[in-house]
Amino acid sequence: MSDEPTDDGADKPRTRRAARDSSTSTGAIPLDESAFAAFDATSVPPRPPLPADEQAMPGSPLDTADHSAIREQWRAKRDEFGTHVTHARGQLDQANERIKERTGRDLILATLIGLAFGAVLLASLLFIKVLFVPFALAAALLGVYELSLALRASGRRIDVIPQFIAATLLGLSAFFLDLWFVWVMLFFAVAFVIVWRLVAQMVAKDGRTYGDVLTDAVIGGFVQIYVPFLAAVALILLKQEGGQWWVLSFIAIAVVADTGAYAAGLAFGRHPMAPKISPKKTWEGFGGAVVGSITAGVLLAIFLLELPWWTGVIFGIAILLSATLGDLGESMLKRDLGIKDMSSWLPGHGGLLDRLDSILPSTVPALCLYFLFSSWVVL
């Protein structure tokens, strides 16, 4: 052990006074403000300016007001546009009603349905012409159905099922078999529906007179000639080399003639053409059909069929005459049956036969002109 006395406060920390006294006693120089560098206030960068009142931050009341004003302007423009559309629609409806009162047709529906049928027709003829076969066959069957129902409503007895069978066989033979076989099928189709009617009448034994039975049989044969056979002629034309362009051409001429007659008759029609058969057909309308059909015939002959322009004139006049006679013939048939349209399932047009009345008879001159002009071009 050490003999020196022990300092009990050696391990205790010194107080602030003791530390100051110690530094003073040792000769240290105390720090003062002059020991620090002088503070330059100009070296401090200025504070960024606060945003102006008119430059409001997003979400401020002023921004909300601007958005509200824009929405109000958009609503006003939308309401104004809606008012213009409603007004235009009202004027179109009034014009359509006036046209409907004068012609008996809904122009808007008729146009839309006509465009739809035209699109299907073009698609079937422009790409693969065999696709036109089911289109023509379906139109023929529907035409047979419409005509059969109209005749049955007038008191005639037409058997729909045998009509369908005969029409289908006749139409298919026109495209897939030789030309001579079509005549055989036509004879078979007429004989088939006539014999069916006679046998059905014998089974019925309802006391129907001989004259009525004979009339029923003859009219049943007429149905086969009027609809399926004329549709078969179009299929005969279709299967010829380049026949799809001839089918498209004669249908286009018939449609243009019908449209020209409709437009010219609506605008200038004053003199009835055949008032006892079709009171709404006028000579002014026929003039419009002449101009339209000849123009269409010339253009189609030059640019589609690659024929001289004068062949287009002959083509247009031939289709115009057959289309006009077909239209008047069906009008006479409907007047005899006491009906306005063959059916009402096609809005704006009546029935399908009401649209095919000018096309079906035009198949015959179209086929004849094909063979005539094709031989002339080859020679």
Coordinates of C-alpha atoms in Angstrom, one line a residue:
M1 CA 0.0 0.0 0.0
S2 CA 1.1 3.5 -0.6
D3 CA 1.9 5.7 2.3
E4 CA 0.8 8.9 0.5
P5 CA -2.5 10.3 1.4
T6 CA -5.5 9.4 -0.8
D7 CA -7.4 12.2 -2.5
D8 CA -11.0 11.4 -2.3
G9 CA -12.1 13.9 -5.0
A10 CA -9.6 12.8 -7.7
D11 CA -12.2 10.8 -9.6
K12 CA -14.9 13.5 -9.4
P13 CA -15.5 15.8 -12.4
R14 CA -14.6 19.4 -12.0
T15 CA -17.1 22.1 -11.8
R16 CA -17.4 24.9 -14.4
R17 CA -15.9 27.5 -11.9
A18 CA -13.0 25.2 -11.3
A19 CA -12.3 24.7 -15.0
R20 CA -12.4 28.5 -15.5
D21 CA -10.1 29.2 -12.6
S22 CA -7.8 26.5 -13.9
S23 CA -7.6 27.9 -17.4
T24 CA -7.0 31.4 -16.0
S25 CA -4.3 30.2 -13.7
T26 CA -2.5 28.4 -16.6
G27 CA -2.4 31.5 -18.7
A28 CA -4.9 30.6 -21.5
I29 CA -6.5 33.3 -23.5
P30 CA -10.3 33.3 -23.5
L31 CA -12.2 33.4 -26.9
D32 CA -14.2 36.5 -27.8
E33 CA -16.3 37.6 -30.8
S34 CA -13.3 39.0 -32.6
A35 CA -12.0 35.5 -33.0
F36 CA -14.8 34.7 -35.5
A37 CA -15.1 36.0 -39.1
A38 CA -17.4 38.8 -39.6
F39 CA -20.9 37.8 -41.0
D40 CA -21.8 39.3 -44.4
A41 CA -25.5 39.5 -44.8
T42 CA -25.2 40.3 -48.5
S43 CA -23.8 36.9 -49.3
V44 CA -27.1 35.2 -48.4
P45 CA -29.2 34.5 -51.6
P46 CA -32.5 36.3 -51.7
R47 CA -35.7 34.4 -50.9
P48 CA -37.7 33.2 -54.0
P49 CA -40.7 35.4 -54.8
L50 CA -44.1 34.0 -53.7
P51 CA -46.5 33.1 -56.6
A52 CA -48.8 35.9 -57.7
D53 CA -52.4 35.8 -56.8
E54 CA -53.6 35.4 -60.4
Q55 CA -51.3 32.3 -60.8
A56 CA -53.3 30.1 -58.6
M57 CA -52.0 26.6 -57.7
P58 CA -54.0 23.5 -58.9
G59 CA -57.0 23.0 -56.8
S60 CA -57.5 26.6 -56.0
P61 CA -61.0 28.2 -56.2
L62 CA -60.0 30.1 -59.4
D63 CA -59.0 26.8 -61.2
T64 CA -62.3 25.2 -60.2
A65 CA -64.1 28.2 -61.6
D66 CA -62.3 27.9 -64.9
H67 CA -63.2 24.2 -65.2
S68 CA -66.8 25.0 -64.4
A69 CA -66.9 27.6 -67.1
I70 CA -65.4 25.2 -69.7
R71 CA -67.9 22.5 -68.7
E72 CA -70.8 25.0 -69.1
Q73 CA -69.5 26.0 -72.6
W74 CA -69.2 22.3 -73.6
R75 CA -72.8 21.6 -72.4
A76 CA -74.1 24.7 -74.3
K77 CA -72.3 23.5 -77.5
R78 CA -73.7 20.0 -77.0
D79 CA -77.2 21.2 -76.5
E80 CA -76.9 23.4 -79.5
F81 CA -75.7 20.5 -81.7
G82 CA -78.5 18.3 -80.4
T83 CA -81.0 21.0 -81.3
H84 CA -79.7 21.2 -84.8
V85 CA -79.7 17.4 -85.2
T86 CA -83.3 17.2 -83.9
H87 CA -84.4 20.0 -86.3
A88 CA -82.7 18.3 -89.2
R89 CA -84.3 15.0 -88.3
G90 CA -87.7 16.6 -88.1
Q91 CA -87.3 18.2 -91.5
L92 CA -86.1 14.8 -93.0
D93 CA -89.0 13.0 -91.4
Q94 CA -91.5 15.6 -92.9
A95 CA -89.9 15.3 -96.3
N96 CA -90.0 11.5 -96.0
E97 CA -93.7 11.6 -95.1
R98 CA -94.5 13.8 -98.0
I99 CA -92.7 11.4 -100.3
K100 CA -94.4 8.4 -98.7
E101 CA -97.8 10.0 -99.2
R102 CA -97.0 10.6 -102.9
T103 CA -95.3 7.4 -103.8
G104 CA -96.4 5.0 -101.1
R105 CA -92.8 4.1 -100.1
D106 CA -90.6 4.9 -97.1
L107 CA -87.6 6.4 -98.8
I108 CA -85.1 6.0 -96.0
L109 CA -85.9 2.3 -95.3
A110 CA -86.1 1.6 -99.0
T111 CA -82.6 3.1 -99.5
L112 CA -81.0 1.3 -96.6
I113 CA -82.5 -2.1 -97.6
G114 CA -81.5 -1.5 -101.2
L115 CA -77.9 -0.7 -100.2
A116 CA -77.8 -3.9 -98.1
F117 CA -79.0 -6.1 -100.9
G118 CA -76.6 -4.3 -103.3
A119 CA -73.7 -5.0 -101.0
V120 CA -74.5 -8.8 -100.8
L121 CA -75.0 -8.9 -104.6
L122 CA -71.6 -7.2 -105.3
A123 CA -69.8 -9.4 -102.8
S124 CA -71.2 -12.6 -104.5
L125 CA -70.3 -11.5 -108.0
L126 CA -67.0 -9.7 -107.6
F127 CA -65.1 -12.5 -105.7
I128 CA -66.5 -16.0 -106.4
K129 CA -69.4 -16.1 -108.8
V130 CA -70.6 -19.4 -107.5
L131 CA -71.6 -17.6 -104.4
F132 CA -74.4 -15.9 -106.4
V133 CA -76.1 -19.3 -106.9
P134 CA -77.5 -19.6 -103.3
F135 CA -78.3 -15.9 -103.4
A136 CA -80.4 -16.3 -106.6
L137 CA -81.9 -19.6 -105.4
A138 CA -83.0 -18.0 -102.1
A139 CA -84.5 -15.0 -103.9
A140 CA -86.4 -17.4 -106.3
L141 CA -87.8 -19.5 -103.4
L142 CA -88.9 -16.4 -101.5
G143 CA -90.5 -15.0 -104.7
V144 CA -92.3 -18.3 -105.2
Y145 CA -93.5 -18.2 -101.6
E146 CA -94.8 -14.6 -101.9
L147 CA -96.5 -15.2 -105.2
S148 CA -98.1 -18.5 -103.9
L149 CA -99.5 -16.8 -100.8
A150 CA -100.9 -13.9 -102.8
L151 CA -102.6 -16.3 -105.2
R152 CA -103.9 -18.4 -102.4
A153 CA -105.3 -15.3 -100.7
S154 CA -107.3 -14.6 -103.9
G155 CA -108.9 -18.0 -103.9
R156 CA -106.5 -20.0 -106.0
R157 CA -105.0 -23.3 -104.7
I158 CA -101.3 -23.3 -105.0
D159 CA -99.2 -26.1 -103.4
V160 CA -96.1 -24.5 -101.8
I161 CA -94.1 -27.6 -101.1
P162 CA -94.0 -29.0 -104.7
Q163 CA -93.4 -25.4 -105.9
F164 CA -90.3 -25.3 -103.7
I165 CA -89.0 -28.7 -104.9
A166 CA -89.4 -27.8 -108.6
A167 CA -87.9 -24.4 -108.2
T168 CA -84.8 -25.8 -106.4
L169 CA -84.2 -28.4 -109.1
L170 CA -84.7 -25.9 -111.9
G171 CA -82.3 -23.4 -110.4
L172 CA -79.5 -25.8 -109.7
S173 CA -79.7 -27.4 -113.1
A174 CA -79.3 -24.0 -114.7
F175 CA -75.8 -23.5 -113.3
F176 CA -74.4 -27.0 -112.8
L177 CA -75.9 -28.8 -115.9
D178 CA -75.9 -28.3 -119.6
L179 CA -78.1 -25.8 -121.3
W180 CA -80.4 -28.4 -123.0
F181 CA -81.1 -30.0 -119.6
V182 CA -82.6 -26.8 -118.3
W183 CA -85.4 -27.1 -120.8
V184 CA -86.0 -30.6 -119.7
M185 CA -86.1 -29.5 -116.1
L186 CA -88.5 -26.7 -117.0
F187 CA -90.9 -29.2 -118.6
F188 CA -90.5 -31.4 -115.5
A189 CA -91.2 -28.6 -113.1
V190 CA -94.3 -27.4 -114.8
A191 CA -95.7 -30.9 -115.2
F192 CA -94.8 -31.8 -111.6
V193 CA -96.7 -29.0 -110.0
I194 CA -99.7 -29.5 -112.3
V195 CA -100.0 -33.2 -111.7
W196 CA -99.5 -32.6 -107.9
R197 CA -102.4 -30.2 -108.0
L198 CA -104.7 -32.5 -109.9
V199 CA -103.9 -35.5 -107.6
A200 CA -104.4 -33.3 -104.6
Q201 CA -107.8 -32.2 -105.9
M202 CA -108.8 -35.8 -106.6
V203 CA -107.9 -36.7 -103.0
A204 CA -109.8 -33.7 -101.5
K205 CA -113.1 -34.3 -103.4
D206 CA -114.5 -31.0 -102.2
G207 CA -116.7 -30.4 -105.2
R208 CA -114.5 -27.7 -106.7
T209 CA -115.6 -27.0 -110.3
Y210 CA -113.6 -28.2 -113.3
G211 CA -112.9 -24.7 -114.4
D212 CA -111.4 -23.8 -111.0
V213 CA -109.3 -26.9 -110.9
L214 CA -107.9 -26.2 -114.4
T215 CA -107.2 -22.6 -113.5
D216 CA -105.3 -23.7 -110.3
A217 CA -103.2 -26.1 -112.3
V218 CA -102.3 -23.6 -115.1
I219 CA -101.5 -20.9 -112.5
G220 CA -99.3 -23.3 -110.7
G221 CA -97.3 -23.9 -113.9
F222 CA -97.1 -20.1 -114.5
V223 CA -95.5 -19.6 -111.1
Q224 CA -92.6 -21.9 -112.2
I225 CA -92.1 -20.0 -115.4
Y226 CA -92.4 -16.5 -113.9
V227 CA -90.0 -16.9 -111.0
P228 CA -87.7 -20.0 -111.0
F229 CA -87.2 -20.2 -114.8
L230 CA -86.3 -16.5 -115.2
A231 CA -84.0 -16.8 -112.2
A232 CA -82.5 -19.9 -113.9
V233 CA -81.8 -17.8 -117.0
A234 CA -79.7 -15.5 -114.9
L235 CA -77.7 -18.5 -113.6
I236 CA -77.2 -19.7 -117.2
L237 CA -75.7 -16.2 -118.0
L238 CA -73.7 -16.4 -114.8
K239 CA -71.9 -19.6 -115.7
Q240 CA -70.7 -18.2 -119.1
E241 CA -67.2 -16.9 -119.5
G242 CA -67.3 -13.4 -117.9
G243 CA -71.0 -14.0 -117.2
Q244 CA -70.8 -12.4 -113.8
W245 CA -70.1 -9.0 -115.3
W246 CA -73.1 -9.4 -117.6
V247 CA -75.3 -10.3 -114.6
L248 CA -74.0 -7.3 -112.7
S249 CA -74.5 -5.1 -115.7
F250 CA -78.1 -5.9 -116.5
I251 CA -79.1 -5.7 -112.8
A252 CA -77.4 -2.4 -112.5
I253 CA -79.2 -1.0 -115.6
A254 CA -82.5 -2.2 -114.3
V255 CA -81.9 -0.6 -110.9
V256 CA -80.7 2.7 -112.5
A257 CA -83.8 2.7 -114.7
D258 CA -86.0 2.2 -111.7
T259 CA -84.2 4.8 -109.7
G260 CA -84.3 7.3 -112.6
A261 CA -88.0 6.8 -113.1
Y262 CA -88.6 7.2 -109.4
A263 CA -86.6 10.4 -109.1
A264 CA -87.9 12.0 -112.4
G265 CA -91.5 11.0 -111.6
L266 CA -91.2 12.5 -108.1
A267 CA -89.8 15.7 -109.3
F268 CA -91.6 16.3 -112.6
G269 CA -94.3 13.6 -112.9
R270 CA -97.5 15.1 -114.3
H271 CA -98.8 12.8 -117.0
P272 CA -99.8 9.2 -116.0
M273 CA -98.3 6.5 -118.2
A274 CA -100.8 3.7 -117.6
P275 CA -103.4 5.0 -115.1
K276 CA -105.5 1.9 -115.2
I277 CA -102.6 -0.4 -114.4
S278 CA -100.2 1.8 -112.3
P279 CA -101.5 5.3 -111.6
K280 CA -98.2 6.5 -110.1
K281 CA -96.1 5.8 -113.2
T282 CA -95.7 8.9 -115.4
W283 CA -94.2 9.7 -118.8
E284 CA -91.8 12.0 -117.1
G285 CA -90.6 9.2 -114.9
F286 CA -90.2 7.0 -118.0
G287 CA -88.0 9.8 -119.6
G288 CA -85.8 9.7 -116.5
A289 CA -85.5 5.9 -116.9
V290 CA -84.5 6.2 -120.5
V291 CA -81.7 8.7 -119.7
G292 CA -80.5 6.6 -116.8
S293 CA -80.5 3.2 -118.5
I294 CA -78.8 4.4 -121.7
T295 CA -76.1 6.2 -119.7
A296 CA -75.5 3.2 -117.5
G297 CA -75.5 0.9 -120.5
V298 CA -72.8 2.9 -122.3
L299 CA -70.6 3.2 -119.2
L300 CA -70.9 -0.5 -118.4
A301 CA -70.2 -1.5 -122.0
I302 CA -67.1 0.6 -122.2
F303 CA -65.5 0.1 -118.8
L304 CA -66.8 -3.3 -117.6
L305 CA -67.8 -5.4 -120.6
E306 CA -65.1 -3.9 -122.9
L307 CA -67.6 -3.5 -125.8
P308 CA -68.2 -0.5 -128.2
W309 CA -70.3 2.3 -126.8
W310 CA -73.2 1.6 -129.3
T311 CA -73.6 -1.9 -127.8
G312 CA -74.2 -0.2 -124.5
V313 CA -77.0 1.9 -126.0
I314 CA -78.7 -1.3 -127.3
F315 CA -78.1 -3.0 -124.0
G316 CA -79.6 -0.1 -122.0
I317 CA -82.7 0.2 -124.2
A318 CA -83.3 -3.6 -124.2
I319 CA -83.1 -3.8 -120.4
L320 CA -85.3 -0.6 -120.1
L321 CA -88.1 -2.1 -122.2
S322 CA -88.0 -5.5 -120.4
A323 CA -87.9 -3.8 -117.0
T324 CA -90.8 -1.5 -117.8
L325 CA -92.9 -4.3 -119.2
G326 CA -92.1 -6.5 -116.2
D327 CA -93.0 -3.7 -113.8
L328 CA -96.3 -3.0 -115.6
G329 CA -97.0 -6.7 -115.8
E330 CA -96.7 -7.3 -112.1
S331 CA -98.8 -4.1 -111.4
M332 CA -101.5 -5.6 -113.6
L333 CA -101.2 -8.9 -111.7
K334 CA -101.5 -7.2 -108.3
R335 CA -104.4 -5.1 -109.5
D336 CA -106.1 -8.3 -110.6
L337 CA -105.5 -9.9 -107.2
G338 CA -106.6 -6.8 -105.4
I339 CA -103.4 -6.2 -103.5
K340 CA -101.0 -3.3 -103.3
D341 CA -97.8 -5.3 -102.6
M342 CA -96.9 -9.0 -102.9
S343 CA -96.0 -8.9 -99.2
S344 CA -95.0 -6.5 -96.4
W345 CA -91.9 -8.2 -94.9
L346 CA -89.5 -5.9 -96.8
P347 CA -90.0 -2.3 -95.3
G348 CA -90.0 0.4 -97.9
H349 CA -90.3 -2.0 -100.8
G350 CA -93.3 -4.2 -100.0
G351 CA -92.3 -7.7 -101.1
L352 CA -89.2 -9.2 -102.8
L353 CA -91.1 -9.7 -106.0
D354 CA -92.0 -5.9 -106.0
R355 CA -88.2 -5.4 -106.4
L356 CA -87.6 -8.3 -108.8
D357 CA -90.5 -7.4 -111.1
S358 CA -88.1 -5.5 -113.4
I359 CA -85.1 -7.7 -112.9
L360 CA -86.6 -11.1 -113.6
P361 CA -87.9 -10.3 -117.2
S362 CA -84.5 -8.6 -118.0
T363 CA -82.7 -11.9 -117.7
V364 CA -83.9 -13.0 -121.2
P365 CA -82.7 -10.0 -123.2
A366 CA -79.4 -10.0 -121.2
L367 CA -78.7 -13.6 -122.1
C368 CA -79.6 -13.1 -125.8
L369 CA -77.4 -10.0 -126.0
Y370 CA -74.5 -11.9 -124.4
F371 CA -74.5 -14.5 -127.1
L372 CA -75.0 -11.9 -129.8
F373 CA -72.3 -9.5 -128.8
S374 CA -69.9 -12.2 -127.7
S375 CA -70.0 -13.7 -131.2
W376 CA -69.6 -10.2 -132.7
V377 CA -66.5 -9.5 -130.6
V378 CA -65.0 -12.9 -131.6
L379 CA -65.6 -12.3 -135.3

